């Protein structure tokens, strides 16, 4: 028995197929794995540890099956003509968009999907290319059917050997474990119907208790029929909310073991594209579902990962102590750490399991790597703040280019992570350490006007758009005009808020020679005869201090001569108020900006002795809920002064206010471009 | 016996403990649990029941049933180095002495860049790239985000090492989780070959050094003959650059080099095989400067190209005999009909042929798939034309982005696409809107291989008239400065490819695009009507007719009305610098014309109009005219770009011309009541 014992210990109890991936790219499936020292012993081979890249204990596969679906192909083919007539202006029409999610009592789950689409224009031939993300240690995919149905009723099935699993290309800063399953259907042409069906079986979900789901009834193409089935164990209840889906049909069927809910809509027309429109997810009809009625479970799950990662180690404490030495207030300490994390942890996103997916890596790991993504940086920043005696936690958000949170439906929401700070004096505010150049307390505009989920504090707060003065840009020009109409122009600018970080980040990235080139180009854009004299960027690399830019340039023919007149036009200001997003005469959807905006200009134009202003435009004043503008000229001896202040307090301009908003912006743009007429003293006009 | 064994075991275990202490444990492994948690650790043991691993906080032992998967950190070369004292590589030791402060503002510096091609007698080969970088300031923080391409079907890529040496003397090795291999064209499995291996190095901060080496091992394949095409220099300065080519004595290699000194030639013996070694070295390569209209790097960086010796004639013969040209029946009586059927019948996928195979697929296969890259789609056209009695020639081409063709290195791998030449006309059946006889700008002004003649041929730039945009605008000014506008926009060439994509938009979406366009011309304009000619067909010309109104075209100032010439936006931004480090790069020649007639409002006369500007030089020609009558003012101009690559010696005259043109938007027209 004693001799047998060691052998018995080597016999695995696992009955699932296991996979060993080697560094040379090869893969070995095995029934048993033993790793000890430098050896990895499989069921029929022994490897060196140095050759082994990964071991997966349960593996999902990609399977293909030919399933005969009980439907009449002729019916499908015959419906084409009617659809072409009705939807001919669209690139394609989705005839069926059907999904069925099933939660099993043991927490595993399945998702079946069936797609049928009629291709009307060439740019929808890409429907013949299928691609689906797959985590092999969590799920498997069965491609049940994929085919092309020709106008004459011929069917061309997918050659199943063409289904491939590979790592998808992502940006250079992204690393993750998942793969994609893909195939291209052959012979796809305009006029064809593409059809496919697959099932994903999640045999190893990250959390067996969490089950939530969002279904959009439409997309970029019209949808004839969109159906979402959700089946859950009878003992559970589905919490759901319909958004923009007043016409959706809702039904449910109950059996002994389960309840199936059905949500469906027909004839869904996609929104028309407009510049700077709300996120598509906020416009499309949708249903949001969850088996939770409250956020408690999800809060606790996320918070568990976060707490585990937010440990103040001696290294972290020592670093924090060195960084905050000399800081007198809590704000100063927070600012020091905020700036440090931005500048010293570069953006690299490495995702492994769901814990790193939602909560990043432990603070000390991010510190040692010197890189991390939004979750990592927030974890580290929050941990460092704790070490400095400041309460703060990572919070989950969806950036403002994405759909708004549906608070009533607890779910794994968000595409980004920032930090919520709770100062000792009360209240709370937000910071986003993912950037590199945000001077405290500014943070990225993509986080303005959205909801933030704080798992540790179990609260959901709204991130307001910062006050106008936090988003202000100030431009000052001193223009000394010479007798010959030439001028020396001194430009100064100062910024606040996220705009400052954009400008700082832009100039910091340039080499000294590039800076000179780009400043030369900028002044040349103002006038082809402009010559750069000098420039400076004050505090460019000191993120604690405001960035100030100064450019001095000369323009030989600043005053335009038109016969016996001199014409003066304010440089650059017109371009600042010309807005490409105002091209449409009217809008269906709100015009959505990322944040508020304030711009001020001051021009001090010093005329020489021999010149006088003969005409300048009257003052202008525009005011409505969404914008306010005051601008005008004044004369002070021989100095002509122009000053203005533009304010846009809101992020969104509703369609009913858009026409007036556009009109006012047009008037402002035209006003600032109006010339000033100048005459020589004693001369005629 | 038992006691002895126990003592021996104790001695052995104490030895192994001692060894364990000397060999540092790197917590680079990852253990992923079923509940979503994960650990950075060192995996000590896996057996039937347990997984045992060490973390920062100590040893953990978990039941196997809780573990989802494990990633093992690879022990790369010199993995045991933990601090500077451990380093025994003299090259690295020397590099670490570099004074980085002299490179302030430049982000990072390449202290050493070394690129080697080693060819073996069995025609396998190895490419080795090593770089040692010093991080100078925060601009250099992305210098540790790296990616290299290789061809998965017959090559493999290895990261031999990637380590950071910090300013306080620590050596940090790359983490396995920060390495990823990916297929560049996973969405098109029938073209899947090109892969990238990307990796992110640790602690890329000012004062630190990065040292990495990547190795690609490949075997010769007729589908993709090996090509070594390397440059020196990137966004950081390079202090020392080396390119080395080593090959067996009896083998013949073709080499071409530009902007680098001639190589040193030596011999080397290795395992009784004699090798020739060609070494190129360069001290100090300036960093690449970001600049508008900069040519691709292979136009100006030091470059070495090498391949197996061959002749273009021989290659084209071989190519011809290996073509699987059992064609497919494409209907069409004329060349134009056949062209259109191929163009529209097969979806274009923009995958360079030299990432997959230099031999086109059987045309039946491409036709059945209904998608193909430039080579495959063009080959279908070629065979279809032949089968219908025409005499086409297949021309293999290389896009300008990849740099000029190295004609001294005959190899098919230099080409990434194909054209057909038939009766003197080049055909580019790629994107579904390319008109008959039009060649995309990336191939204009390049040199390619004629399979028919075995010679290198010129693919000329299209004439400027074939890359034209013409605006014909009539403005009817009112007394309040607003106006009604009738406009016709005419395009040929590349602009046609852009606007013809609008056929995929809905009517409403097209209207919105045009509304945005007219507002760029005249703010607050309102579109009244439009018509687009030749949107759906393949006519080389497209026309858009617009009717719109706009307020504030002119400004009233007392009894005067002032306006600029509406819609003229020339700018001198791109010639801001007096001297450029690189030539000016235009993808194609072009002709832009405007004719703008402004009808005067009732009761007004012309007080002042600006003078015409004319300029004629080798790189550009600009002519403008402005005339006035009692009823209207008419402005017309013509701007002709005559050179694709404008050399540095021509830049001053180019600049002067652009600056003159850029005066026009600032010029005023003054009307008087």
Coordinates of C-alpha atoms in Angstrom, one line a residue, chain A residues 16-17 56-63 102 104 106-111 134-141 199-208, chain B residues 34 65 67-69:
Chain A
X16 CA -12.6 17.2 -17.4
X17 CA -10.3 17.5 -20.4
X56 CA -6.2 25.0 -18.3
X57 CA -8.1 22.6 -16.2
X58 CA -11.5 22.8 -17.9
X59 CA -11.5 23.6 -21.6
X60 CA -14.3 24.9 -23.8
X61 CA -14.3 23.9 -27.4
X62 CA -15.6 25.2 -30.6
X63 CA -18.0 22.7 -32.2
X102 CA -30.9 30.4 -20.0
X104 CA -29.5 26.8 -15.0
X106 CA -26.3 25.1 -11.0
X107 CA -25.3 28.6 -12.1
X108 CA -24.1 27.5 -15.6
X109 CA -25.8 29.3 -18.4
X110 CA -26.4 29.2 -22.2
X111 CA -27.0 31.7 -24.8
X134 CA -14.4 33.2 -26.4
X135 CA -12.9 32.5 -23.0
X136 CA -11.8 28.9 -23.3
X137 CA -11.6 28.3 -19.6
X138 CA -15.2 29.5 -19.1
X139 CA -17.3 28.7 -22.2
X140 CA -17.6 26.8 -25.3
X141 CA -19.3 27.6 -28.6
X199 CA -24.9 28.5 -28.8
X200 CA -22.5 29.6 -26.1
X201 CA -22.4 27.4 -23.1
X202 CA -20.9 29.0 -20.0
X203 CA -19.8 26.0 -18.0
X204 CA -17.6 28.0 -15.6
X205 CA -19.1 31.4 -15.0
X206 CA -17.1 33.9 -12.9
X207 CA -20.0 34.1 -10.5
X208 CA -22.8 31.7 -10.6
Chain B
X34 CA -13.1 29.7 -10.6
X65 CA -11.3 22.0 -8.0
X67 CA -8.5 26.5 -9.9
X68 CA -9.5 27.4 -13.4
X69 CA -6.1 27.8 -15.0

